[in-house]
mmCIF file of C-alpha atoms in Angstrom:
data_model
loop_
_atom_site.group_PDB
_atom_site.id
_atom_site.type_symbol
_atom_site.label_atom_id
_atom_site.label_comp_id
_atom_site.label_asym_id
_atom_site.label_seq_id
_atom_site.Cartn_x
_atom_site.Cartn_y
_atom_site.Cartn_z
ATOM 1 C CA ALA Q 1 -3.785 -17.004 -54.703
ATOM 2 C CA GLN Q 2 -5.790 -19.915 -55.930
ATOM 3 C CA THR Q 3 -9.567 -19.678 -55.794
ATOM 4 C CA VAL Q 4 -12.109 -22.459 -55.670
ATOM 5 C CA THR Q 5 -15.665 -21.813 -56.781
ATOM 6 C CA GLN Q 6 -18.734 -23.871 -56.081
ATOM 7 C CA SER Q 7 -21.521 -22.182 -57.985
ATOM 8 C CA GLN Q 8 -24.361 -24.274 -56.588
ATOM 9 C CA PRO Q 9 -25.159 -23.248 -53.005
ATOM 10 C CA GLU Q 10 -27.898 -25.879 -52.803
ATOM 11 C CA MET Q 11 -28.784 -29.037 -54.683
ATOM 12 C CA SER Q 12 -31.362 -31.742 -54.211
ATOM 13 C CA VAL Q 13 -31.673 -35.283 -55.478
ATOM 14 C CA GLN Q 14 -34.198 -38.057 -55.197
ATOM 15 C CA GLU Q 15 -33.077 -41.082 -53.280
ATOM 16 C CA ALA Q 16 -31.429 -43.668 -55.586
ATOM 17 C CA GLU Q 17 -30.851 -41.068 -58.298
ATOM 18 C CA THR Q 18 -27.582 -39.507 -59.445
ATOM 19 C CA VAL Q 19 -26.449 -35.973 -58.747
ATOM 20 C CA THR Q 20 -23.423 -33.970 -59.848
ATOM 21 C CA LEU Q 21 -21.899 -31.177 -57.806
ATOM 22 C CA SER Q 22 -19.785 -28.612 -59.616
ATOM 23 C CA CYS Q 23 -16.431 -27.144 -58.688
ATOM 24 C CA THR Q 24 -14.106 -24.919 -60.653
ATOM 25 C CA TYR Q 25 -10.768 -23.506 -59.642
ATOM 26 C CA ASP Q 26 -8.333 -20.933 -60.796
ATOM 27 C CA THR Q 27 -4.629 -21.664 -60.805
ATOM 28 C CA SER Q 28 -1.506 -21.160 -62.845
ATOM 29 C CA GLU Q 29 0.182 -24.161 -61.298
ATOM 30 C CA SER Q 30 0.703 -27.398 -63.175
ATOM 31 C CA ASP Q 31 0.703 -29.806 -60.286
ATOM 32 C CA TYR Q 32 -1.808 -29.945 -57.486
ATOM 33 C CA TYR Q 33 -4.341 -32.146 -55.787
ATOM 34 C CA LEU Q 34 -8.082 -31.746 -55.588
ATOM 35 C CA PHE Q 35 -10.349 -33.071 -52.871
ATOM 36 C CA TRP Q 36 -13.999 -33.346 -52.007
ATOM 37 C CA TYR Q 37 -15.008 -33.245 -48.364
ATOM 38 C CA LYS Q 38 -18.407 -33.992 -46.888
ATOM 39 C CA GLN Q 39 -19.816 -32.263 -43.814
ATOM 40 C CA PRO Q 40 -22.978 -33.953 -42.521
ATOM 41 C CA PRO Q 41 -25.227 -32.332 -39.911
ATOM 42 C CA SER Q 42 -22.851 -33.597 -37.228
ATOM 43 C CA ARG Q 43 -20.432 -30.976 -38.651
ATOM 44 C CA GLN Q 44 -17.574 -33.459 -38.969
ATOM 45 C CA MET Q 45 -15.410 -33.004 -42.047
ATOM 46 C CA ILE Q 46 -14.990 -36.260 -43.922
ATOM 47 C CA LEU Q 47 -12.735 -36.860 -46.908
ATOM 48 C CA VAL Q 48 -14.741 -38.259 -49.807
ATOM 49 C CA ILE Q 49 -12.318 -38.459 -52.709
ATOM 50 C CA ARG Q 50 -9.093 -36.982 -54.106
ATOM 51 C CA GLN Q 51 -7.562 -36.482 -57.526
ATOM 52 C CA GLU Q 52 -4.029 -35.670 -58.616
ATOM 53 C CA ALA Q 53 -3.771 -33.169 -61.436
ATOM 54 C CA TYR Q 54 -1.307 -35.319 -63.397
ATOM 55 C CA LYS Q 55 -3.582 -38.334 -63.443
ATOM 56 C CA GLN Q 56 -5.988 -38.307 -66.343
ATOM 57 C CA GLN Q 57 -8.046 -41.140 -64.970
ATOM 58 C CA ASN Q 58 -10.928 -39.923 -62.871
ATOM 59 C CA ALA Q 59 -10.907 -41.049 -59.252
ATOM 60 C CA THR Q 60 -13.654 -43.320 -57.970
ATOM 61 C CA GLU Q 61 -14.641 -44.352 -54.471
ATOM 62 C CA ASN Q 62 -17.644 -46.656 -54.429
ATOM 63 C CA ARG Q 63 -20.673 -44.505 -55.352
ATOM 64 C CA PHE Q 64 -18.584 -41.345 -55.586
ATOM 65 C CA SER Q 65 -16.669 -40.406 -58.696
ATOM 66 C CA VAL Q 66 -15.203 -37.258 -60.162
ATOM 67 C CA ASN Q 67 -15.115 -35.707 -63.589
ATOM 68 C CA PHE Q 68 -11.775 -33.947 -63.734
ATOM 69 C CA GLN Q 69 -11.261 -31.608 -66.673
ATOM 70 C CA LYS Q 70 -7.816 -30.086 -66.219
ATOM 71 C CA ALA Q 71 -7.916 -27.730 -69.170
ATOM 72 C CA ALA Q 72 -11.285 -26.401 -68.080
ATOM 73 C CA LYS Q 73 -10.156 -26.342 -64.432
ATOM 74 C CA SER Q 74 -13.252 -28.239 -63.449
ATOM 75 C CA PHE Q 75 -13.633 -30.928 -60.800
ATOM 76 C CA SER Q 76 -17.177 -32.158 -60.362
ATOM 77 C CA LEU Q 77 -18.384 -34.820 -57.961
ATOM 78 C CA LYS Q 78 -20.922 -37.411 -59.059
ATOM 79 C CA ILE Q 79 -22.896 -39.301 -56.458
ATOM 80 C CA SER Q 80 -24.658 -42.360 -57.793
ATOM 81 C CA ASP Q 81 -27.538 -44.197 -56.156
ATOM 82 C CA SER Q 82 -27.969 -41.368 -53.671
ATOM 83 C CA GLN Q 83 -28.757 -42.347 -50.118
ATOM 84 C CA LEU Q 84 -30.301 -40.413 -47.266
ATOM 85 C CA GLY Q 85 -26.931 -40.445 -45.538
ATOM 86 C CA ASP Q 86 -25.433 -38.487 -48.398
ATOM 87 C CA ALA Q 87 -27.295 -35.396 -47.261
ATOM 88 C CA ALA Q 88 -24.567 -32.977 -46.248
ATOM 89 C CA MET Q 89 -22.579 -29.923 -47.179
ATOM 90 C CA TYR Q 90 -19.934 -30.774 -49.739
ATOM 91 C CA PHE Q 91 -16.721 -28.789 -50.028
ATOM 92 C CA CYS Q 92 -14.297 -28.839 -52.905
ATOM 93 C CA ALA Q 93 -10.659 -28.174 -51.993
ATOM 94 C CA TYR Q 94 -7.424 -27.485 -53.849
ATOM 95 C CA ARG Q 95 -3.999 -28.209 -52.468
ATOM 96 C CA SER Q 96 -1.037 -26.448 -53.942
ATOM 97 C CA ALA Q 97 2.222 -28.268 -54.497
ATOM 98 C CA TYR Q 98 4.132 -25.041 -54.115
ATOM 99 C CA THR Q 99 2.664 -22.378 -51.888
ATOM 100 C CA GLY Q 100 3.342 -23.983 -48.537
ATOM 101 C CA ASN Q 101 1.034 -26.859 -49.339
ATOM 102 C CA GLN Q 102 -1.883 -24.693 -48.337
ATOM 103 C CA PHE Q 103 -5.442 -25.860 -48.906
ATOM 104 C CA TYR Q 104 -8.078 -23.687 -50.549
ATOM 105 C CA PHE Q 105 -11.734 -24.498 -49.983
ATOM 106 C CA GLY Q 106 -14.846 -23.591 -51.916
ATOM 107 C CA THR Q 107 -17.916 -22.180 -50.197
ATOM 108 C CA GLY Q 108 -19.752 -25.483 -50.244
ATOM 109 C CA THR Q 109 -22.867 -27.031 -51.763
ATOM 110 C CA SER Q 110 -25.664 -28.160 -49.511
ATOM 111 C CA LEU Q 111 -27.121 -31.436 -50.776
ATOM 112 C CA THR Q 112 -30.613 -32.550 -49.807
ATOM 113 C CA VAL Q 113 -31.695 -36.118 -50.484
ATOM 114 C CA ILE Q 114 -35.427 -36.516 -50.971
ATOM 115 C CA PRO Q 115 -36.885 -39.876 -49.901
ATOM 116 C CA ASP X 1 -12.284 -41.385 -36.008
ATOM 117 C CA SER X 2 -9.875 -39.100 -37.861
ATOM 118 C CA GLY X 3 -7.156 -39.338 -35.226
ATOM 119 C CA VAL X 4 -7.165 -35.573 -34.714
ATOM 120 C CA THR X 5 -8.201 -34.582 -31.203
ATOM 121 C CA GLN X 6 -9.605 -31.201 -30.337
ATOM 122 C CA THR X 7 -10.409 -29.982 -26.853
ATOM 123 C CA PRO X 8 -12.671 -28.754 -25.513
ATOM 124 C CA LYS X 9 -15.664 -29.763 -27.639
ATOM 125 C CA HIS X 10 -17.744 -26.872 -26.400
ATOM 126 C CA LEU X 11 -16.777 -23.572 -24.856
ATOM 127 C CA ILE X 12 -19.069 -20.868 -23.577
ATOM 128 C CA THR X 13 -17.639 -17.578 -22.469
ATOM 129 C CA ALA X 14 -18.329 -13.866 -22.400
ATOM 130 C CA THR X 15 -17.235 -10.950 -24.530
ATOM 131 C CA GLY X 16 -13.815 -9.605 -23.716
ATOM 132 C CA GLN X 17 -12.523 -12.925 -22.453
ATOM 133 C CA ARG X 18 -9.664 -15.062 -23.697
ATOM 134 C CA VAL X 19 -9.760 -18.762 -24.543
ATOM 135 C CA THR X 20 -7.338 -21.413 -25.732
ATOM 136 C CA LEU X 21 -8.301 -24.188 -28.097
ATOM 137 C CA ARG X 22 -6.116 -27.250 -28.266
ATOM 138 C CA CYS X 23 -5.388 -29.668 -31.069
ATOM 139 C CA SER X 24 -3.443 -32.912 -31.154
ATOM 140 C CA PRO X 25 -2.687 -34.002 -34.724
ATOM 141 C CA ARG X 26 -2.679 -37.535 -36.037
ATOM 142 C CA SER X 27 0.435 -39.486 -35.234
ATOM 143 C CA GLY X 28 3.053 -38.710 -37.866
ATOM 144 C CA ASP X 29 1.386 -35.554 -39.162
ATOM 145 C CA LEU X 30 3.650 -32.525 -39.121
ATOM 146 C CA SER X 31 1.220 -29.942 -40.480
ATOM 147 C CA VAL X 32 -1.573 -28.411 -38.479
ATOM 148 C CA TYR X 33 -4.215 -26.089 -39.888
ATOM 149 C CA TRP X 34 -6.821 -23.994 -38.108
ATOM 150 C CA TYR X 35 -10.154 -23.006 -39.626
ATOM 151 C CA GLN X 36 -13.139 -20.990 -38.488
ATOM 152 C CA GLN X 37 -16.640 -21.903 -39.594
ATOM 153 C CA SER X 38 -19.462 -19.593 -38.649
ATOM 154 C CA LEU X 39 -23.069 -20.794 -38.821
ATOM 155 C CA ASP X 40 -24.007 -21.869 -42.344
ATOM 156 C CA GLN X 41 -20.712 -20.550 -43.671
ATOM 157 C CA GLY X 42 -17.761 -22.103 -45.392
ATOM 158 C CA LEU X 43 -14.372 -22.725 -43.926
ATOM 159 C CA GLN X 44 -12.208 -19.711 -43.292
ATOM 160 C CA PHE X 45 -8.541 -20.604 -43.198
ATOM 161 C CA LEU X 46 -6.782 -19.042 -40.260
ATOM 162 C CA ILE X 47 -3.240 -20.354 -40.050
ATOM 163 C CA GLN X 48 -0.977 -23.298 -40.819
ATOM 164 C CA TYR X 49 2.004 -24.680 -38.962
ATOM 165 C CA TYR X 50 4.545 -27.184 -40.146
ATOM 166 C CA ASN X 51 6.802 -28.885 -37.627
ATOM 167 C CA GLY X 52 6.627 -25.981 -35.230
ATOM 168 C CA GLU X 53 6.972 -23.171 -37.724
ATOM 169 C CA GLU X 54 4.298 -20.937 -39.155
ATOM 170 C CA ARG X 55 3.856 -21.828 -42.813
ATOM 171 C CA ALA X 56 0.878 -19.838 -44.033
ATOM 172 C CA LYS X 57 -1.473 -17.265 -42.655
ATOM 173 C CA GLY X 58 -5.031 -16.611 -43.770
ATOM 174 C CA ASN X 59 -7.730 -14.317 -42.478
ATOM 175 C CA ILE X 60 -6.608 -14.463 -38.898
ATOM 176 C CA LEU X 61 -7.423 -11.492 -36.714
ATOM 177 C CA GLU X 62 -4.723 -9.805 -34.681
ATOM 178 C CA ARG X 63 -6.646 -10.833 -31.569
ATOM 179 C CA PHE X 64 -6.004 -14.440 -32.504
ATOM 180 C CA SER X 65 -2.683 -16.240 -32.264
ATOM 181 C CA ALA X 66 -1.498 -19.790 -32.546
ATOM 182 C CA GLN X 67 1.542 -21.919 -32.053
ATOM 183 C CA GLN X 68 2.712 -25.452 -32.568
ATOM 184 C CA PHE X 69 4.766 -27.054 -29.847
ATOM 185 C CA PRO X 70 7.715 -29.475 -30.103
ATOM 186 C CA ASP X 71 5.375 -32.420 -29.510
ATOM 187 C CA LEU X 72 3.403 -31.097 -32.526
ATOM 188 C CA HIS X 73 0.236 -30.270 -30.683
ATOM 189 C CA SER X 74 -1.119 -26.834 -31.430
ATOM 190 C CA GLU X 75 -3.043 -24.177 -29.586
ATOM 191 C CA LEU X 76 -5.199 -21.387 -30.932
ATOM 192 C CA ASN X 77 -5.557 -18.425 -28.618
ATOM 193 C CA LEU X 78 -8.491 -16.090 -29.021
ATOM 194 C CA SER X 79 -8.536 -12.895 -26.983
ATOM 195 C CA SER X 80 -10.812 -9.879 -26.466
ATOM 196 C CA LEU X 81 -13.624 -12.062 -27.684
ATOM 197 C CA GLU X 82 -16.539 -10.527 -29.539
ATOM 198 C CA LEU X 83 -19.992 -11.911 -30.304
ATOM 199 C CA GLY X 84 -18.944 -12.420 -33.908
ATOM 200 C CA ASP X 85 -16.240 -14.850 -32.848
ATOM 201 C CA SER X 86 -18.899 -17.436 -32.062
ATOM 202 C CA ALA X 87 -18.169 -20.267 -34.466
ATOM 203 C CA LEU X 88 -16.961 -23.795 -34.907
ATOM 204 C CA TYR X 89 -13.180 -23.925 -34.912
ATOM 205 C CA PHE X 90 -11.604 -26.822 -36.718
ATOM 206 C CA CYS X 91 -8.119 -28.163 -36.515
ATOM 207 C CA ALA X 92 -6.837 -30.357 -39.310
ATOM 208 C CA SER X 93 -3.565 -32.165 -39.783
ATOM 209 C CA SER X 94 -1.777 -33.720 -42.700
ATOM 210 C CA ARG X 95 1.413 -35.514 -43.535
ATOM 211 C CA ALA X 96 4.152 -33.991 -45.635
ATOM 212 C CA GLY X 97 3.606 -34.371 -49.338
ATOM 213 C CA PHE X 98 1.083 -32.282 -51.150
ATOM 214 C CA GLY X 99 -1.023 -35.270 -52.124
ATOM 215 C CA GLN X 100 -1.834 -35.964 -48.532
ATOM 216 C CA PRO X 101 -5.345 -34.922 -47.511
ATOM 217 C CA GLN X 102 -6.236 -33.022 -44.409
ATOM 218 C CA HIS X 103 -7.822 -34.945 -41.589
ATOM 219 C CA PHE X 104 -10.133 -32.905 -39.432
ATOM 220 C CA GLY X 105 -10.897 -32.973 -35.765
ATOM 221 C CA ASP X 106 -14.481 -32.749 -34.568
ATOM 222 C CA GLY X 107 -14.112 -29.046 -33.876
ATOM 223 C CA THR X 108 -14.545 -26.808 -30.875
ATOM 224 C CA ARG X 109 -17.846 -24.983 -30.739
ATOM 225 C CA LEU X 110 -17.263 -21.550 -29.234
ATOM 226 C CA SER X 111 -20.226 -19.558 -28.013
ATOM 227 C CA ILE X 112 -19.800 -15.970 -26.887
ATOM 228 C CA LEU X 113 -22.551 -14.606 -24.661
#
């Protein structure tokens, strides 16, 4: 089974600064999707960004962008101009194209934004 | 609003009891997923249904069961409840096509006293 690893349980960033959250995954598959989800204190799960494995161009959504390194099986999330509302738990997820389209989630990184 | 509806939002019950959590997926979504999230923990995948059929099973206890009905809503049944079952239970849905993301409901917070 695929595994998703988020090696940083906690991170902090000063407001207006940039922070990068790490995610690595283990797979033997060639095609898949990767996602970042945000879970603020309200506990809602919110989709932040997604990336298809076959696309070399890194996905971007406003202040959120990814650094996708397929060979290294790395999928990091960069948050620019951090805002207080970015404080949340961030989960990296992998979706297989083959094994029943199941999702695999990492254990999460808790991001604190310091005013 | 994700379009995924979970009821009830909160549930308080006692050990040994049985409860049913309900999920209505987004319109057009055929897949439903159930997750358990204990306090300060990650998401534990329980089970997935696709168009009424079980598609994948995760760390779901034998005391737990689920089903997806012809109208695509899903129910998660938890029985012989234990204190450790206290958690936030999420339902998520997605469209067919592996590039489609999951959309999550707001969760049902289950408290076992």
